Amino acid sequence: MNNHTALVIKSALDNWNIQIGRVNKLLDELTDEQLLKEVAPGRNRGIYLLGHLTTVHDKMLPLLNFEKQMFPQLENIFLDSPDKKIENIPSAKELRILWKQVNDNLAFHFNNLKQDEWFQKHNSVSETDFEKEPHRNRLNVVLNRTNHLAYHYGQMIFLRTI
Amino acid sequence: MNNHTALVIKSALDNWNIQIGRVNKLLDELTDEQLLKEVAPGRNRGIYLLGHLTTVHDKMLPLLNFEKQMFPQLENIFLDSPDKKIENIPSAKELRILWKQVNDNLAFHFNNLKQDEWFQKHNSVSETDFEKEPHRNRLNVVLNRTNHLAYHYGQMIFLRTI
């Protein structure tokens, strides 16, 4: 009966993997040139959103207490600055590789986590706060970041020609 | 210790409510005229996405075994047909009301559900399949629909003037 927790962890990871799979499929369809276009007039370019998602996912590694961020140099470009502010950004070709590396690394850690470990605190909540708010755990980070991914995927899809 | 299931139900509902709150805030900011605009050139109009989300959420009522769909007449307009295909669609003013009614109704049912009931099967999976795939439960529908909402919210946000 109380396999409920295992079921919901599976659901959370399934939903994460569905979104990652959709973005990967879209990236396979888009050329590097298409990624250089704005998703809508005056909005972020595809390449910026790809870099932004890569950075946010990279930061999940320390946030979930897995390991250090792989590419801290991306943070200034894709998190602290808006698009088109910084001139020298990584190429689409390069970002496609980093995106894959970060997500593969997350998948590795996700797959090694035991059920109870999903309910340990994430790294940006204090021990004291976590005692009062035990929902601020690793699994909640995955749910939250899945929505973040879906949000930007909804924008990147506009790079597809109509 | 094994309050894990309760925690993850809270996380799922929190994430749902965060997305609903964001869309509501955006709707408060947008005029009815803005909702009549396409979110990007050649893409869906805001009013269509609002109707689409209202319809998908309305269909969650029977899908989650709560009650009948409230506004089945929306289905042909916002689910079976693309935008700009059907001429007489409800007004933005009207859709704002239906959107709120549907979400209030869902919230009522969500709040009345006991922990175990979240893990009962949803309405589009057979008993036989559910035995093999017990993750196809109510809670999984909420996770999935939260991502769907985030996806379209990422598009509707473009109606905000830059």
mmCIF file of C-alpha atoms in Angstrom:
data_model
loop_
_atom_site.group_PDB
_atom_site.id
_atom_site.type_symbol
_atom_site.label_atom_id
_atom_site.label_comp_id
_atom_site.label_asym_id
_atom_site.label_seq_id
_atom_site.Cartn_x
_atom_site.Cartn_y
_atom_site.Cartn_z
ATOM 1 C CA MET A 1 0.000 0.000 0.000
ATOM 2 C CA ASN A 2 2.513 2.588 0.956
ATOM 3 C CA ASN A 3 4.360 2.662 -2.172
ATOM 4 C CA HIS A 4 2.718 6.031 -2.784
ATOM 5 C CA THR A 5 5.915 7.934 -2.267
ATOM 6 C CA ALA A 6 7.727 5.824 -4.838
ATOM 7 C CA LEU A 7 4.897 6.425 -7.302
ATOM 8 C CA VAL A 8 5.012 10.154 -6.950
ATOM 9 C CA ILE A 9 8.786 10.252 -7.329
ATOM 10 C CA LYS A 10 8.322 8.316 -10.550
ATOM 11 C CA SER A 11 5.660 10.802 -11.693
ATOM 12 C CA ALA A 12 7.892 13.771 -10.930
ATOM 13 C CA LEU A 13 10.846 12.272 -12.816
ATOM 14 C CA ASP A 14 8.632 11.171 -15.708
ATOM 15 C CA ASN A 15 7.344 14.702 -16.073
ATOM 16 C CA TRP A 16 10.875 16.097 -15.942
ATOM 17 C CA ASN A 17 12.021 13.628 -18.608
ATOM 18 C CA ILE A 18 9.035 14.421 -20.834
ATOM 19 C CA GLN A 19 9.937 18.110 -20.857
ATOM 20 C CA ILE A 20 13.644 17.425 -21.419
ATOM 21 C CA GLY A 21 12.708 15.097 -24.283
ATOM 22 C CA ARG A 22 10.508 17.756 -25.889
ATOM 23 C CA VAL A 23 13.227 20.393 -25.738
ATOM 24 C CA ASN A 24 15.775 17.930 -27.142
ATOM 25 C CA LYS A 25 13.455 17.065 -30.024
ATOM 26 C CA LEU A 26 12.959 20.755 -30.769
ATOM 27 C CA LEU A 27 16.710 21.372 -30.636
ATOM 28 C CA ASP A 28 17.229 18.550 -33.140
ATOM 29 C CA GLU A 29 14.791 20.250 -35.492
ATOM 30 C CA LEU A 30 16.280 23.743 -35.207
ATOM 31 C CA THR A 31 19.419 24.858 -36.984
ATOM 32 C CA ASP A 32 22.059 26.948 -35.208
ATOM 33 C CA GLU A 33 20.878 29.876 -37.357
ATOM 34 C CA GLN A 34 17.301 29.473 -36.121
ATOM 35 C CA LEU A 35 18.544 29.499 -32.535
ATOM 36 C CA LEU A 36 20.041 32.933 -33.184
ATOM 37 C CA LYS A 37 16.575 34.365 -33.836
ATOM 38 C CA GLU A 38 14.319 36.013 -31.250
ATOM 39 C CA VAL A 39 11.446 33.740 -30.228
ATOM 40 C CA ALA A 40 9.098 36.727 -30.709
ATOM 41 C CA PRO A 41 9.828 40.324 -31.725
ATOM 42 C CA GLY A 42 11.977 42.023 -29.089
ATOM 43 C CA ARG A 43 12.106 38.910 -26.891
ATOM 44 C CA ASN A 44 14.937 36.535 -25.960
ATOM 45 C CA ARG A 45 16.775 34.657 -28.680
ATOM 46 C CA GLY A 46 16.642 30.865 -28.776
ATOM 47 C CA ILE A 47 20.343 30.681 -27.987
ATOM 48 C CA TYR A 48 19.831 32.783 -24.860
ATOM 49 C CA LEU A 49 17.005 30.567 -23.623
ATOM 50 C CA LEU A 50 19.114 27.469 -24.282
ATOM 51 C CA GLY A 51 21.978 29.005 -22.293
ATOM 52 C CA HIS A 52 19.583 30.146 -19.564
ATOM 53 C CA LEU A 53 18.069 26.675 -19.155
ATOM 54 C CA THR A 54 21.543 25.099 -19.198
ATOM 55 C CA THR A 55 22.663 27.458 -16.428
ATOM 56 C CA VAL A 56 19.563 26.926 -14.282
ATOM 57 C CA HIS A 57 19.917 23.155 -14.626
ATOM 58 C CA ASP A 58 23.655 23.351 -13.910
ATOM 59 C CA LYS A 59 22.882 25.197 -10.684
ATOM 60 C CA MET A 60 20.582 22.343 -9.672
ATOM 61 C CA LEU A 61 23.725 20.234 -9.117
ATOM 62 C CA PRO A 62 24.842 22.177 -6.016
ATOM 63 C CA LEU A 63 21.252 23.086 -5.068
ATOM 64 C CA LEU A 64 20.401 19.388 -4.816
ATOM 65 C CA ASN A 65 23.675 18.690 -2.994
ATOM 66 C CA PHE A 66 24.974 16.537 -5.835
ATOM 67 C CA GLU A 67 28.156 18.310 -6.839
ATOM 68 C CA LYS A 68 29.625 21.619 -7.920
ATOM 69 C CA GLN A 69 28.247 23.606 -10.824
ATOM 70 C CA MET A 70 29.934 22.434 -14.033
ATOM 71 C CA PHE A 71 29.947 25.723 -15.957
ATOM 72 C CA PRO A 72 29.937 28.687 -13.530
ATOM 73 C CA GLN A 73 31.132 30.950 -16.349
ATOM 74 C CA LEU A 74 27.630 30.763 -17.875
ATOM 75 C CA GLU A 75 25.987 32.397 -14.913
ATOM 76 C CA ASN A 76 26.969 35.975 -15.676
ATOM 77 C CA ILE A 77 25.850 35.634 -19.286
ATOM 78 C CA PHE A 78 22.580 33.732 -18.974
ATOM 79 C CA LEU A 79 21.340 34.494 -15.485
ATOM 80 C CA ASP A 80 22.656 37.857 -14.336
ATOM 81 C CA SER A 81 22.422 39.618 -17.707
ATOM 82 C CA PRO A 82 19.533 39.959 -20.139
ATOM 83 C CA ASP A 83 19.895 38.751 -23.706
ATOM 84 C CA LYS A 84 21.804 40.899 -26.199
ATOM 85 C CA LYS A 85 23.695 42.678 -23.419
ATOM 86 C CA ILE A 86 26.862 40.597 -23.517
ATOM 87 C CA GLU A 87 28.565 40.226 -26.883
ATOM 88 C CA ASN A 88 30.714 37.153 -26.549
ATOM 89 C CA ILE A 89 28.474 34.293 -25.677
ATOM 90 C CA PRO A 90 29.091 30.607 -26.376
ATOM 91 C CA SER A 91 27.997 29.377 -29.801
ATOM 92 C CA ALA A 92 24.806 27.401 -30.331
ATOM 93 C CA LYS A 93 26.960 24.401 -31.229
ATOM 94 C CA GLU A 94 28.790 24.640 -27.905
ATOM 95 C CA LEU A 95 25.640 25.257 -25.857
ATOM 96 C CA ARG A 96 23.965 22.182 -27.331
ATOM 97 C CA ILE A 97 26.840 20.116 -25.890
ATOM 98 C CA LEU A 98 26.793 21.771 -22.449
ATOM 99 C CA TRP A 99 23.003 21.378 -22.282
ATOM 100 C CA LYS A 100 23.323 17.668 -22.859
ATOM 101 C CA GLN A 101 26.205 17.275 -20.393
ATOM 102 C CA VAL A 102 24.340 19.037 -17.607
ATOM 103 C CA ASN A 103 21.132 17.057 -18.100
ATOM 104 C CA ASP A 104 22.997 13.756 -18.379
ATOM 105 C CA ASN A 105 24.751 14.550 -15.140
ATOM 106 C CA LEU A 106 21.473 15.401 -13.407
ATOM 107 C CA ALA A 107 19.917 12.175 -14.713
ATOM 108 C CA PHE A 108 22.834 10.203 -13.293
ATOM 109 C CA HIS A 109 22.306 11.716 -9.842
ATOM 110 C CA PHE A 110 18.518 11.402 -10.013
ATOM 111 C CA ASN A 111 18.814 7.713 -10.797
ATOM 112 C CA ASN A 112 21.137 7.089 -7.859
ATOM 113 C CA LEU A 113 18.996 8.768 -5.267
ATOM 114 C CA LYS A 114 17.187 6.582 -2.746
ATOM 115 C CA GLN A 115 13.565 7.319 -1.952
ATOM 116 C CA ASP A 116 14.227 9.007 1.385
ATOM 117 C CA GLU A 117 16.994 11.130 -0.050
ATOM 118 C CA TRP A 118 14.493 12.965 -2.244
ATOM 119 C CA PHE A 119 13.036 14.408 0.954
ATOM 120 C CA GLN A 120 16.273 15.798 2.270
ATOM 121 C CA LYS A 121 16.608 19.551 2.284
ATOM 122 C CA HIS A 122 17.931 21.382 -0.720
ATOM 123 C CA ASN A 123 20.905 23.644 -0.399
ATOM 124 C CA SER A 124 19.316 27.065 -0.217
ATOM 125 C CA VAL A 125 17.212 26.431 2.872
ATOM 126 C CA SER A 126 18.671 26.510 6.380
ATOM 127 C CA GLU A 127 18.370 23.601 8.811
ATOM 128 C CA THR A 128 16.092 25.705 11.024
ATOM 129 C CA ASP A 129 13.769 26.713 8.206
ATOM 130 C CA PHE A 130 13.715 23.174 6.865
ATOM 131 C CA GLU A 131 12.456 21.890 10.195
ATOM 132 C CA LYS A 132 9.477 24.203 9.891
ATOM 133 C CA GLU A 133 9.065 23.776 6.107
ATOM 134 C CA PRO A 134 10.017 20.185 5.248
ATOM 135 C CA HIS A 135 8.449 20.503 1.800
ATOM 136 C CA ARG A 136 11.504 22.511 0.756
ATOM 137 C CA ASN A 137 13.196 19.317 -0.274
ATOM 138 C CA ARG A 138 14.946 18.023 -3.381
ATOM 139 C CA LEU A 139 11.802 16.692 -4.992
ATOM 140 C CA ASN A 140 10.135 20.081 -4.783
ATOM 141 C CA VAL A 141 13.083 21.596 -6.660
ATOM 142 C CA VAL A 142 12.525 19.119 -9.490
ATOM 143 C CA LEU A 143 8.803 19.974 -9.670
ATOM 144 C CA ASN A 144 9.575 23.665 -9.710
ATOM 145 C CA ARG A 145 12.307 23.411 -12.338
ATOM 146 C CA THR A 146 10.126 21.227 -14.558
ATOM 147 C CA ASN A 147 7.626 24.086 -14.703
ATOM 148 C CA HIS A 148 10.419 26.536 -15.435
ATOM 149 C CA LEU A 149 11.508 24.318 -18.315
ATOM 150 C CA ALA A 150 7.942 24.013 -19.676
ATOM 151 C CA TYR A 151 7.552 27.796 -19.470
ATOM 152 C CA HIS A 152 10.568 28.476 -21.671
ATOM 153 C CA TYR A 153 9.860 25.520 -23.953
ATOM 154 C CA GLY A 154 6.511 27.195 -24.699
ATOM 155 C CA GLN A 155 8.533 30.163 -25.969
ATOM 156 C CA MET A 156 11.278 28.297 -27.830
ATOM 157 C CA ILE A 157 8.661 26.400 -29.820
ATOM 158 C CA PHE A 158 7.958 29.680 -31.666
ATOM 159 C CA LEU A 159 11.319 29.270 -33.434
ATOM 160 C CA ARG A 160 9.691 26.553 -35.494
ATOM 161 C CA THR A 161 8.555 27.979 -38.792
ATOM 162 C CA ILE A 162 4.785 28.245 -39.098
ATOM 163 C CA MET B 1 8.984 9.889 9.213
ATOM 164 C CA ASN B 2 6.548 8.753 6.631
ATOM 165 C CA ASN B 3 4.844 11.937 6.049
ATOM 166 C CA HIS B 4 6.681 12.025 2.724
ATOM 167 C CA THR B 5 3.551 11.447 0.724
ATOM 168 C CA ALA B 6 1.779 14.354 2.402
ATOM 169 C CA LEU B 7 4.785 16.569 1.686
ATOM 170 C CA VAL B 8 4.841 15.765 -1.978
ATOM 171 C CA ILE B 9 1.102 16.337 -2.347
ATOM 172 C CA LYS B 10 1.663 19.739 -0.788
ATOM 173 C CA SER B 11 4.508 20.420 -3.235
ATOM 174 C CA ALA B 12 2.392 19.420 -6.217
ATOM 175 C CA LEU B 13 -0.509 21.635 -5.132
ATOM 176 C CA ASP B 14 1.802 24.519 -4.248
ATOM 177 C CA ASN B 15 3.301 24.370 -7.717
ATOM 178 C CA TRP B 16 -0.162 24.265 -9.280
ATOM 179 C CA ASN B 17 -1.268 27.273 -7.228
ATOM 180 C CA ILE B 18 1.877 29.220 -8.095
ATOM 181 C CA GLN B 19 1.182 28.830 -11.822
ATOM 182 C CA ILE B 20 -2.517 29.681 -11.420
ATOM 183 C CA GLY B 21 -1.549 32.754 -9.395
ATOM 184 C CA ARG B 22 0.884 33.898 -12.100
ATOM 185 C CA VAL B 23 -1.699 33.579 -14.847
ATOM 186 C CA ASN B 24 -4.283 35.407 -12.723
ATOM 187 C CA LYS B 25 -1.839 38.227 -12.075
ATOM 188 C CA LEU B 26 -1.105 38.490 -15.788
ATOM 189 C CA LEU B 27 -4.823 38.495 -16.612
ATOM 190 C CA ASP B 28 -5.336 41.345 -14.146
ATOM 191 C CA GLU B 29 -2.676 43.330 -15.967
ATOM 192 C CA LEU B 30 -3.983 42.698 -19.484
ATOM 193 C CA THR B 31 -6.958 44.492 -20.986
ATOM 194 C CA ASP B 32 -9.585 42.624 -23.003
ATOM 195 C CA GLU B 33 -8.131 44.317 -26.099
ATOM 196 C CA GLN B 34 -4.670 42.963 -25.343
ATOM 197 C CA LEU B 35 -6.119 39.470 -25.005
ATOM 198 C CA LEU B 36 -7.396 39.764 -28.576
ATOM 199 C CA LYS B 37 -3.826 40.045 -29.869
ATOM 200 C CA GLU B 38 -1.653 37.171 -31.061
ATOM 201 C CA VAL B 39 1.044 36.287 -28.513
ATOM 202 C CA ALA B 40 3.563 36.268 -31.395
ATOM 203 C CA PRO B 41 3.090 36.888 -35.138
ATOM 204 C CA GLY B 42 0.870 34.179 -36.614
ATOM 205 C CA ARG B 43 0.449 32.375 -33.269
ATOM 206 C CA ASN B 44 -2.547 31.906 -30.990
ATOM 207 C CA ARG B 45 -4.320 34.925 -29.549
ATOM 208 C CA GLY B 46 -4.368 35.483 -25.802
ATOM 209 C CA ILE B 47 -8.115 34.912 -25.741
ATOM 210 C CA TYR B 48 -7.682 31.533 -27.420
ATOM 211 C CA LEU B 49 -5.049 30.435 -24.906
ATOM 212 C CA LEU B 50 -7.279 31.573 -22.039
ATOM 213 C CA GLY B 51 -10.177 29.557 -23.497
ATOM 214 C CA HIS B 52 -7.888 26.599 -24.156
ATOM 215 C CA LEU B 53 -6.591 26.544 -20.581
ATOM 216 C CA THR B 54 -10.123 26.954 -19.227
ATOM 217 C CA THR B 55 -11.285 23.982 -21.294
ATOM 218 C CA VAL B 56 -8.354 21.757 -20.335
ATOM 219 C CA HIS B 57 -8.880 22.580 -16.657
ATOM 220 C CA ASP B 58 -12.635 22.037 -16.983
ATOM 221 C CA LYS B 59 -11.959 18.568 -18.382
ATOM 222 C CA MET B 60 -9.879 17.799 -15.302
ATOM 223 C CA LEU B 61 -13.152 17.685 -13.318
ATOM 224 C CA PRO B 62 -14.346 14.426 -14.934
ATOM 225 C CA LEU B 63 -10.780 13.183 -15.523
ATOM 226 C CA LEU B 64 -10.141 13.332 -11.782
ATOM 227 C CA ASN B 65 -13.546 11.800 -11.048
ATOM 228 C CA PHE B 66 -14.784 14.937 -9.339
ATOM 229 C CA GLU B 67 -17.807 15.890 -11.412
ATOM 230 C CA LYS B 68 -19.014 16.626 -14.920
ATOM 231 C CA GLN B 69 -17.372 19.180 -17.147
ATOM 232 C CA MET B 70 -18.933 22.588 -16.472
ATOM 233 C CA PHE B 71 -18.665 24.104 -19.961
ATOM 234 C CA PRO B 72 -18.630 21.343 -22.591
ATOM 235 C CA GLN B 73 -19.547 23.917 -25.248
ATOM 236 C CA LEU B 74 -15.976 25.272 -25.038
ATOM 237 C CA GLU B 75 -14.430 22.041 -26.208
ATOM 238 C CA ASN B 76 -15.174 22.418 -29.901
ATOM 239 C CA ILE B 77 -13.864 25.978 -29.929
ATOM 240 C CA PHE B 78 -10.735 25.726 -27.818
ATOM 241 C CA LEU B 79 -9.653 22.110 -28.081
ATOM 242 C CA ASP B 80 -10.857 20.630 -31.366
ATOM 243 C CA SER B 81 -10.352 23.743 -33.484
ATOM 244 C CA PRO B 82 -7.307 25.954 -33.951
ATOM 245 C CA ASP B 83 -7.512 29.648 -33.207
ATOM 246 C CA LYS B 84 -9.152 31.966 -35.742
ATOM 247 C CA LYS B 85 -11.096 29.083 -37.285
ATOM 248 C CA ILE B 86 -14.373 29.600 -35.417
ATOM 249 C CA GLU B 87 -15.874 33.071 -35.547
ATOM 250 C CA ASN B 88 -18.208 33.238 -32.579
ATOM 251 C CA ILE B 89 -16.164 32.596 -29.520
ATOM 252 C CA PRO B 90 -16.944 33.782 -25.981
ATOM 253 C CA SER B 91 -15.703 37.256 -25.112
ATOM 254 C CA ALA B 92 -12.592 37.872 -23.026
ATOM 255 C CA LYS B 93 -14.840 39.244 -20.300
ATOM 256 C CA GLU B 94 -16.850 36.015 -20.239
ATOM 257 C CA LEU B 95 -13.803 33.759 -20.410
ATOM 258 C CA ARG B 96 -12.218 35.497 -17.448
ATOM 259 C CA ILE B 97 -15.271 34.476 -15.398
ATOM 260 C CA LEU B 98 -15.333 30.856 -16.624
ATOM 261 C CA TRP B 99 -11.584 30.544 -15.995
ATOM 262 C CA LYS B 100 -12.071 31.597 -12.393
ATOM 263 C CA GLN B 101 -15.111 29.341 -11.889
ATOM 264 C CA VAL B 102 -13.320 26.258 -13.194
ATOM 265 C CA ASN B 103 -10.203 26.836 -11.100
ATOM 266 C CA ASP B 104 -12.216 27.610 -7.964
ATOM 267 C CA ASN B 105 -14.123 24.383 -8.476
ATOM 268 C CA LEU B 106 -10.905 22.392 -8.913
ATOM 269 C CA ALA B 107 -9.450 24.013 -5.784
ATOM 270 C CA PHE B 108 -12.546 22.990 -3.830
ATOM 271 C CA HIS B 109 -12.140 19.355 -4.887
ATOM 272 C CA PHE B 110 -8.368 19.364 -4.379
ATOM 273 C CA ASN B 111 -8.809 20.597 -0.826
ATOM 274 C CA ASN B 112 -11.337 17.899 -0.005
ATOM 275 C CA LEU B 113 -9.260 14.996 -1.228
ATOM 276 C CA LYS B 114 -7.725 12.690 1.343
ATOM 277 C CA GLN B 115 -4.133 11.622 0.922
ATOM 278 C CA ASP B 116 -4.891 8.136 -0.387
ATOM 279 C CA GLU B 117 -7.449 9.442 -2.835
ATOM 280 C CA TRP B 118 -4.736 11.259 -4.765
ATOM 281 C CA PHE B 119 -3.402 7.848 -5.716
ATOM 282 C CA GLN B 120 -6.634 6.536 -7.141
ATOM 283 C CA LYS B 121 -6.774 6.090 -10.870
ATOM 284 C CA HIS B 122 -7.814 8.902 -13.116
ATOM 285 C CA ASN B 123 -10.689 8.478 -15.497
ATOM 286 C CA SER B 124 -8.939 7.769 -18.774
ATOM 287 C CA VAL B 125 -7.060 4.671 -17.650
ATOM 288 C CA SER B 126 -8.740 1.264 -17.392
ATOM 289 C CA GLU B 127 -8.711 -0.799 -14.193
ATOM 290 C CA THR B 128 -6.480 -3.366 -15.881
ATOM 291 C CA ASP B 129 -3.935 -0.827 -17.087
ATOM 292 C CA PHE B 130 -3.997 0.931 -13.731
ATOM 293 C CA GLU B 131 -2.994 -2.274 -11.985
ATOM 294 C CA LYS B 132 0.109 -2.401 -14.142
ATOM 295 C CA GLU B 133 0.708 1.354 -14.165
ATOM 296 C CA PRO B 134 -0.354 2.713 -10.763
ATOM 297 C CA HIS B 135 1.445 5.991 -11.393
ATOM 298 C CA ARG B 136 -1.449 6.946 -13.692
ATOM 299 C CA ASN B 137 -3.228 8.466 -10.750
ATOM 300 C CA ARG B 138 -4.852 11.802 -9.944
ATOM 301 C CA LEU B 139 -1.702 13.394 -8.622
ATOM 302 C CA ASN B 140 0.127 12.672 -11.864
ATOM 303 C CA VAL B 141 -2.619 14.512 -13.769
ATOM 304 C CA VAL B 142 -2.020 17.592 -11.625
ATOM 305 C CA LEU B 143 1.736 17.465 -12.251
ATOM 306 C CA ASN B 144 1.162 17.100 -15.964
ATOM 307 C CA ARG B 145 -1.418 19.873 -16.195
ATOM 308 C CA THR B 146 0.771 22.220 -14.164
ATOM 309 C CA ASN B 147 3.419 21.882 -16.869
ATOM 310 C CA HIS B 148 0.813 22.462 -19.547
ATOM 311 C CA LEU B 149 -0.208 25.647 -17.761
ATOM 312 C CA ALA B 150 3.401 26.839 -17.404
ATOM 313 C CA TYR B 151 3.977 26.146 -21.107
ATOM 314 C CA HIS B 152 1.129 28.424 -22.222
ATOM 315 C CA TYR B 153 1.824 31.001 -19.529
ATOM 316 C CA GLY B 154 5.297 31.357 -21.076
ATOM 317 C CA GLN B 155 3.514 32.356 -24.288
ATOM 318 C CA MET B 156 0.777 34.570 -22.816
ATOM 319 C CA ILE B 157 3.404 36.648 -21.028
ATOM 320 C CA PHE B 158 4.382 38.029 -24.465
ATOM 321 C CA LEU B 159 1.126 40.004 -24.459
ATOM 322 C CA ARG B 160 2.735 42.303 -21.915
ATOM 323 C CA THR B 161 4.154 45.334 -23.661
ATOM 324 C CA ILE B 162 7.934 45.411 -23.753
#
